[in-house]
mmCIF file with all atom_site columns, C-alpha atoms in Angstrom:
data_model
loop_
_atom_site.group_PDB
_atom_site.id
_atom_site.type_symbol
_atom_site.label_atom_id
_atom_site.label_alt_id
_atom_site.label_comp_id
_atom_site.label_asym_id
_atom_site.label_entity_id
_atom_site.label_seq_id
_atom_site.pdbx_PDB_ins_code
_atom_site.Cartn_x
_atom_site.Cartn_y
_atom_site.Cartn_z
_atom_site.occupancy
_atom_site.B_iso_or_equiv
_atom_site.pdbx_formal_charge
_atom_site.auth_seq_id
_atom_site.auth_comp_id
_atom_site.auth_asym_id
_atom_site.auth_atom_id
_atom_site.pdbx_PDB_model_num
ATOM 1   C CA . MET F 1 1   ? -0.024  0.143  -0.055  1.00 0.00 ? 23  MET F CA 1
ATOM 2   C CA . SER F 1 2   ? 1.349   3.442  -0.880  1.00 0.00 ? 24  SER F CA 1
ATOM 3   C CA . THR F 1 3   ? 1.642   6.479  1.321   1.00 0.00 ? 25  THR F CA 1
ATOM 4   C CA . PRO F 1 4   ? -1.178  8.603  1.052   1.00 0.00 ? 26  PRO F CA 1
ATOM 5   C CA . VAL F 1 5   ? -0.694  12.113 -0.531  1.00 0.00 ? 27  VAL F CA 1
ATOM 6   C CA . ILE F 1 6   ? -1.816  15.437 0.971   1.00 0.00 ? 28  ILE F CA 1
ATOM 7   C CA . LEU F 1 7   ? -1.594  18.496 -0.966  1.00 0.00 ? 29  LEU F CA 1
ATOM 8   C CA . LEU F 1 8   ? -0.673  21.920 0.777   1.00 0.00 ? 30  LEU F CA 1
ATOM 9   C CA . PRO F 1 9   ? -1.044  25.136 -1.483  1.00 0.00 ? 31  PRO F CA 1
ATOM 10  C CA . VAL F 1 10  ? 0.844   27.944 0.530   1.00 0.00 ? 32  VAL F CA 1
ATOM 11  C CA . ASP F 1 11  ? 1.031   31.486 -0.414  1.00 0.00 ? 33  ASP F CA 1
ATOM 12  C CA . GLY F 1 12  ? 3.024   32.809 2.410   1.00 0.00 ? 34  GLY F CA 1
ATOM 13  C CA . SER F 1 13  ? -0.129  34.290 4.071   1.00 0.00 ? 35  SER F CA 1
ATOM 14  C CA . GLU F 1 14  ? -1.607  33.432 7.841   1.00 0.00 ? 36  GLU F CA 1
ATOM 15  C CA . HIS F 1 15  ? -4.199  31.447 6.224   1.00 0.00 ? 37  HIS F CA 1
ATOM 16  C CA . ALA F 1 16  ? -1.686  29.156 4.709   1.00 0.00 ? 38  ALA F CA 1
ATOM 17  C CA . THR F 1 17  ? -0.083  28.844 8.143   1.00 0.00 ? 39  THR F CA 1
ATOM 18  C CA . ARG F 1 18  ? -3.294  28.013 9.736   1.00 0.00 ? 40  ARG F CA 1
ATOM 19  C CA . ALA F 1 19  ? -4.072  25.393 7.136   1.00 0.00 ? 41  ALA F CA 1
ATOM 20  C CA . THR F 1 20  ? -0.302  23.967 7.895   1.00 0.00 ? 42  THR F CA 1
ATOM 21  C CA . ALA F 1 21  ? -1.294  23.327 11.428  1.00 0.00 ? 43  ALA F CA 1
ATOM 22  C CA . TYR F 1 22  ? -4.431  21.487 10.480  1.00 0.00 ? 44  TYR F CA 1
ATOM 23  C CA . ALA F 1 23  ? -2.316  19.650 7.942   1.00 0.00 ? 45  ALA F CA 1
ATOM 24  C CA . LEU F 1 24  ? 0.098   18.635 10.824  1.00 0.00 ? 46  LEU F CA 1
ATOM 25  C CA . LYS F 1 25  ? -2.735  16.921 12.691  1.00 0.00 ? 47  LYS F CA 1
ATOM 26  C CA . ILE F 1 26  ? -4.401  15.174 9.631   1.00 0.00 ? 48  ILE F CA 1
ATOM 27  C CA . VAL F 1 27  ? -0.788  13.935 8.376   1.00 0.00 ? 49  VAL F CA 1
ATOM 28  C CA . GLY F 1 28  ? -0.253  12.260 11.819  1.00 0.00 ? 50  GLY F CA 1
ATOM 29  C CA . LEU F 1 29  ? -3.672  10.232 11.824  1.00 0.00 ? 51  LEU F CA 1
ATOM 30  C CA . MET F 1 30  ? -3.053  9.330  8.116   1.00 0.00 ? 52  MET F CA 1
ATOM 31  C CA . GLY F 1 31  ? 0.725   8.693  8.219   1.00 0.00 ? 53  GLY F CA 1
ATOM 32  C CA . ALA F 1 32  ? 0.715   10.820 4.773   1.00 0.00 ? 54  ALA F CA 1
ATOM 33  C CA . ARG F 1 33  ? 3.554   12.588 2.950   1.00 0.00 ? 55  ARG F CA 1
ATOM 34  C CA . VAL F 1 34  ? 2.897   16.263 1.863   1.00 0.00 ? 56  VAL F CA 1
ATOM 35  C CA . ILE F 1 35  ? 3.408   18.163 -1.268  1.00 0.00 ? 57  ILE F CA 1
ATOM 36  C CA . LEU F 1 36  ? 3.991   21.780 -0.676  1.00 0.00 ? 58  LEU F CA 1
ATOM 37  C CA . LEU F 1 37  ? 2.574   23.709 -3.673  1.00 0.00 ? 59  LEU F CA 1
ATOM 38  C CA . HIS F 1 38  ? 3.331   27.099 -4.411  1.00 0.00 ? 60  HIS F CA 1
ATOM 39  C CA . CYS F 1 39  ? 1.997   28.925 -7.685  1.00 0.00 ? 61  CYS F CA 1
ATOM 40  C CA . HIS F 1 40  ? 3.945   32.151 -8.838  1.00 0.00 ? 62  HIS F CA 1
ATOM 41  C CA . ARG F 1 41  ? 3.065   34.742 -11.575 1.00 0.00 ? 63  ARG F CA 1
ATOM 42  C CA . PRO F 1 42  ? 3.907   33.837 -15.139 1.00 0.00 ? 64  PRO F CA 1
ATOM 43  C CA . PHE F 1 43  ? 7.528   34.459 -16.122 1.00 0.00 ? 65  PHE F CA 1
ATOM 44  C CA . PRO F 1 44  ? 8.176   37.587 -18.313 1.00 0.00 ? 66  PRO F CA 1
ATOM 45  C CA . VAL F 1 45  ? 8.530   36.315 -21.632 1.00 0.00 ? 67  VAL F CA 1
ATOM 46  C CA . LYS F 1 46  ? 9.052   39.502 -23.436 1.00 0.00 ? 68  LYS F CA 1
ATOM 47  C CA . LEU F 1 47  ? 12.343  40.008 -21.839 1.00 0.00 ? 69  LEU F CA 1
ATOM 48  C CA . GLY F 1 48  ? 15.693  39.299 -23.579 1.00 0.00 ? 70  GLY F CA 1
ATOM 49  C CA . GLU F 1 49  ? 18.752  37.658 -22.095 1.00 0.00 ? 71  GLU F CA 1
ATOM 50  C CA . PRO F 1 50  ? 20.044  37.988 -19.413 1.00 0.00 ? 72  PRO F CA 1
ATOM 51  C CA . TYR F 1 51  ? 17.275  39.854 -18.153 1.00 0.00 ? 73  TYR F CA 1
ATOM 52  C CA . PHE F 1 52  ? 14.739  37.111 -18.635 1.00 0.00 ? 74  PHE F CA 1
ATOM 53  C CA . GLN F 1 53  ? 17.300  34.343 -16.800 1.00 0.00 ? 75  GLN F CA 1
ATOM 54  C CA . ASN F 1 54  ? 17.484  37.092 -14.040 1.00 0.00 ? 76  ASN F CA 1
ATOM 55  C CA . ALA F 1 55  ? 13.747  37.285 -13.685 1.00 0.00 ? 77  ALA F CA 1
ATOM 56  C CA . ILE F 1 56  ? 13.277  33.432 -13.535 1.00 0.00 ? 78  ILE F CA 1
ATOM 57  C CA . ASP F 1 57  ? 15.892  33.359 -10.720 1.00 0.00 ? 79  ASP F CA 1
ATOM 58  C CA . LYS F 1 58  ? 14.433  36.198 -8.698  1.00 0.00 ? 80  LYS F CA 1
ATOM 59  C CA . ILE F 1 59  ? 11.009  34.375 -8.863  1.00 0.00 ? 81  ILE F CA 1
ATOM 60  C CA . ILE F 1 60  ? 12.199  31.247 -7.869  1.00 0.00 ? 82  ILE F CA 1
ATOM 61  C CA . SER F 1 61  ? 14.481  32.561 -4.984  1.00 0.00 ? 83  SER F CA 1
ATOM 62  C CA . GLU F 1 62  ? 11.313  34.249 -3.781  1.00 0.00 ? 84  GLU F CA 1
ATOM 63  C CA . ALA F 1 63  ? 9.245   31.144 -4.138  1.00 0.00 ? 85  ALA F CA 1
ATOM 64  C CA . ASN F 1 64  ? 11.840  29.046 -2.149  1.00 0.00 ? 86  ASN F CA 1
ATOM 65  C CA . ALA F 1 65  ? 12.013  31.749 0.492   1.00 0.00 ? 87  ALA F CA 1
ATOM 66  C CA . LEU F 1 66  ? 8.224   31.658 0.948   1.00 0.00 ? 88  LEU F CA 1
ATOM 67  C CA . LEU F 1 67  ? 8.431   27.826 0.924   1.00 0.00 ? 89  LEU F CA 1
ATOM 68  C CA . GLU F 1 68  ? 11.047  27.681 3.551   1.00 0.00 ? 90  GLU F CA 1
ATOM 69  C CA . PRO F 1 69  ? 8.969   28.461 6.817   1.00 0.00 ? 91  PRO F CA 1
ATOM 70  C CA . PHE F 1 70  ? 6.079   25.760 5.655   1.00 0.00 ? 92  PHE F CA 1
ATOM 71  C CA . ARG F 1 71  ? 8.823   23.112 4.817   1.00 0.00 ? 93  ARG F CA 1
ATOM 72  C CA . SER F 1 72  ? 10.415  24.036 8.137   1.00 0.00 ? 94  SER F CA 1
ATOM 73  C CA . VAL F 1 73  ? 7.441   23.436 10.474  1.00 0.00 ? 95  VAL F CA 1
ATOM 74  C CA . LEU F 1 74  ? 6.580   20.102 8.615   1.00 0.00 ? 96  LEU F CA 1
ATOM 75  C CA . THR F 1 75  ? 10.179  18.435 8.635   1.00 0.00 ? 97  THR F CA 1
ATOM 76  C CA . GLU F 1 76  ? 10.635  19.452 12.441  1.00 0.00 ? 98  GLU F CA 1
ATOM 77  C CA . LYS F 1 77  ? 7.641   17.274 12.985  1.00 0.00 ? 99  LYS F CA 1
ATOM 78  C CA . GLY F 1 78  ? 9.156   14.362 10.978  1.00 0.00 ? 100 GLY F CA 1
ATOM 79  C CA . VAL F 1 79  ? 7.002   14.802 8.037   1.00 0.00 ? 101 VAL F CA 1
ATOM 80  C CA . SER F 1 80  ? 7.978   13.762 4.531   1.00 0.00 ? 102 SER F CA 1
ATOM 81  C CA . VAL F 1 81  ? 7.724   16.645 2.322   1.00 0.00 ? 103 VAL F CA 1
ATOM 82  C CA . GLU F 1 82  ? 8.177   17.607 -1.040  1.00 0.00 ? 104 GLU F CA 1
ATOM 83  C CA . ASP F 1 83  ? 8.165   20.984 -2.718  1.00 0.00 ? 105 ASP F CA 1
ATOM 84  C CA . LEU F 1 84  ? 6.590   21.986 -6.095  1.00 0.00 ? 106 LEU F CA 1
ATOM 85  C CA . ILE F 1 85  ? 6.805   25.360 -7.570  1.00 0.00 ? 107 ILE F CA 1
ATOM 86  C CA . MET F 1 86  ? 4.689   26.030 -10.427 1.00 0.00 ? 108 MET F CA 1
ATOM 87  C CA . GLU F 1 87  ? 3.883   28.674 -12.954 1.00 0.00 ? 109 GLU F CA 1
ATOM 88  C CA . GLY F 1 88  ? 0.461   29.807 -13.417 1.00 0.00 ? 110 GLY F CA 1
ATOM 89  C CA . PRO F 1 89  ? -2.936  30.299 -11.588 1.00 0.00 ? 111 PRO F CA 1
ATOM 90  C CA . ALA F 1 90  ? -3.079  28.580 -8.526  1.00 0.00 ? 112 ALA F CA 1
ATOM 91  C CA . ARG F 1 91  ? -6.973  27.788 -8.908  1.00 0.00 ? 113 ARG F CA 1
ATOM 92  C CA . GLU F 1 92  ? -5.757  25.405 -11.873 1.00 0.00 ? 114 GLU F CA 1
ATOM 93  C CA . LYS F 1 93  ? -2.696  23.980 -10.884 1.00 0.00 ? 115 LYS F CA 1
ATOM 94  C CA . ILE F 1 94  ? -3.969  22.805 -7.652  1.00 0.00 ? 116 ILE F CA 1
ATOM 95  C CA . CYS F 1 95  ? -6.444  20.677 -9.000  1.00 0.00 ? 117 CYS F CA 1
ATOM 96  C CA . ASP F 1 96  ? -4.118  19.535 -11.756 1.00 0.00 ? 118 ASP F CA 1
ATOM 97  C CA . VAL F 1 97  ? -1.262  18.597 -9.078  1.00 0.00 ? 119 VAL F CA 1
ATOM 98  C CA . ALA F 1 98  ? -4.017  16.744 -7.176  1.00 0.00 ? 120 ALA F CA 1
ATOM 99  C CA . GLN F 1 99  ? -5.061  14.613 -9.939  1.00 0.00 ? 121 GLN F CA 1
ATOM 100 C CA . ILE F 1 100 ? -1.574  13.686 -11.046 1.00 0.00 ? 122 ILE F CA 1
ATOM 101 C CA . GLU F 1 101 ? -0.160  13.077 -7.723  1.00 0.00 ? 123 GLU F CA 1
ATOM 102 C CA . ASN F 1 102 ? -3.387  11.281 -6.837  1.00 0.00 ? 124 ASN F CA 1
ATOM 103 C CA . CYS F 1 103 ? -3.731  13.056 -3.725  1.00 0.00 ? 125 CYS F CA 1
ATOM 104 C CA . GLU F 1 104 ? -5.774  11.852 -0.874  1.00 0.00 ? 126 GLU F CA 1
ATOM 105 C CA . MET F 1 105 ? -6.720  15.564 0.319   1.00 0.00 ? 127 MET F CA 1
ATOM 106 C CA . ILE F 1 106 ? -6.276  19.077 -0.368  1.00 0.00 ? 128 ILE F CA 1
ATOM 107 C CA . ILE F 1 107 ? -5.736  21.321 2.896   1.00 0.00 ? 129 ILE F CA 1
ATOM 108 C CA . MET F 1 108 ? -5.782  25.069 1.952   1.00 0.00 ? 130 MET F CA 1
ATOM 109 C CA . GLY F 1 109 ? -6.279  28.395 3.384   1.00 0.00 ? 131 GLY F CA 1
ATOM 110 C CA . SER F 1 110 ? -9.098  30.956 2.539   1.00 0.00 ? 132 SER F CA 1
ATOM 111 C CA . ARG F 1 111 ? -8.908  34.508 2.513   1.00 0.00 ? 133 ARG F CA 1
ATOM 112 C CA . GLY F 1 112 ? -12.663 34.293 3.429   1.00 0.00 ? 134 GLY F CA 1
ATOM 113 C CA . ARG F 1 113 ? -13.488 36.643 0.943   1.00 0.00 ? 135 ARG F CA 1
ATOM 114 C CA . SER F 1 114 ? -17.529 37.303 0.695   1.00 0.00 ? 136 SER F CA 1
ATOM 115 C CA . ASP F 1 115 ? -17.636 40.812 -0.887  1.00 0.00 ? 137 ASP F CA 1
ATOM 116 C CA . LEU F 1 116 ? -18.460 41.748 -4.173  1.00 0.00 ? 138 LEU F CA 1
ATOM 117 C CA . LYS F 1 117 ? -15.036 41.415 -5.564  1.00 0.00 ? 139 LYS F CA 1
ATOM 118 C CA . GLY F 1 118 ? -14.893 37.987 -4.140  1.00 0.00 ? 140 GLY F CA 1
ATOM 119 C CA . LEU F 1 119 ? -18.218 36.949 -5.768  1.00 0.00 ? 141 LEU F CA 1
ATOM 120 C CA . LEU F 1 120 ? -17.176 38.569 -9.128  1.00 0.00 ? 142 LEU F CA 1
ATOM 121 C CA . LEU F 1 121 ? -13.617 37.188 -9.303  1.00 0.00 ? 143 LEU F CA 1
ATOM 122 C CA . GLY F 1 122 ? -14.244 34.041 -7.549  1.00 0.00 ? 144 GLY F CA 1
ATOM 123 C CA . SER F 1 123 ? -11.854 32.736 -5.069  1.00 0.00 ? 145 SER F CA 1
ATOM 124 C CA . VAL F 1 124 ? -9.195  30.220 -5.233  1.00 0.00 ? 146 VAL F CA 1
ATOM 125 C CA . ALA F 1 125 ? -10.642 28.152 -2.647  1.00 0.00 ? 147 ALA F CA 1
ATOM 126 C CA . HIS F 1 126 ? -14.031 28.087 -4.364  1.00 0.00 ? 148 HIS F CA 1
ATOM 127 C CA . ARG F 1 127 ? -12.643 26.945 -7.873  1.00 0.00 ? 149 ARG F CA 1
ATOM 128 C CA . VAL F 1 128 ? -10.756 24.240 -5.954  1.00 0.00 ? 150 VAL F CA 1
ATOM 129 C CA . LEU F 1 129 ? -13.911 23.068 -4.327  1.00 0.00 ? 151 LEU F CA 1
ATOM 130 C CA . GLN F 1 130 ? -15.710 22.830 -7.477  1.00 0.00 ? 152 GLN F CA 1
ATOM 131 C CA . GLN F 1 131 ? -13.109 21.147 -9.650  1.00 0.00 ? 153 GLN F CA 1
ATOM 132 C CA . SER F 1 132 ? -11.014 19.065 -7.156  1.00 0.00 ? 154 SER F CA 1
ATOM 133 C CA . PRO F 1 133 ? -10.397 15.370 -7.682  1.00 0.00 ? 155 PRO F CA 1
ATOM 134 C CA . CYS F 1 134 ? -10.149 14.636 -4.067  1.00 0.00 ? 156 CYS F CA 1
ATOM 135 C CA . PRO F 1 135 ? -11.753 16.045 -0.825  1.00 0.00 ? 157 PRO F CA 1
ATOM 136 C CA . VAL F 1 136 ? -10.809 19.438 0.123   1.00 0.00 ? 158 VAL F CA 1
ATOM 137 C CA . LEU F 1 137 ? -10.412 21.134 3.626   1.00 0.00 ? 159 LEU F CA 1
ATOM 138 C CA . VAL F 1 138 ? -10.632 24.951 3.331   1.00 0.00 ? 160 VAL F CA 1
ATOM 139 C CA . VAL F 1 139 ? -9.254  26.593 6.787   1.00 0.00 ? 161 VAL F CA 1
ATOM 140 C CA . ARG F 1 140 ? -10.065 30.151 7.514   1.00 0.00 ? 162 ARG F CA 1
#
């Protein structure tokens, strides 16, 4: 039997920190490993060299710095963690990764947007809830 996988998308927010705390509890119960996912803005394709590579290096460096506190918390508790940094909209990439990695569950934070802007734009959590191939725990 393979080890269950929990997908934990993080954006550096307090909501992601709270989701990580819940993930620690559930990982312990399931004996699961965690895939930490961060989605970054698209690379600036109109830049020429060396500016294009400099921009890529900066975006990847920022993503790794953002992931580090989450990675540390999980590894300190003995959780098996894999990092995944992807380019593109989180609302799409989260569901793609969950399907490809055959995740048992997605645990993610929600900014709790309920105003008109949230209604018109749609939240990442709402989109993931609609399209996820597995159960989703949204932490506020």
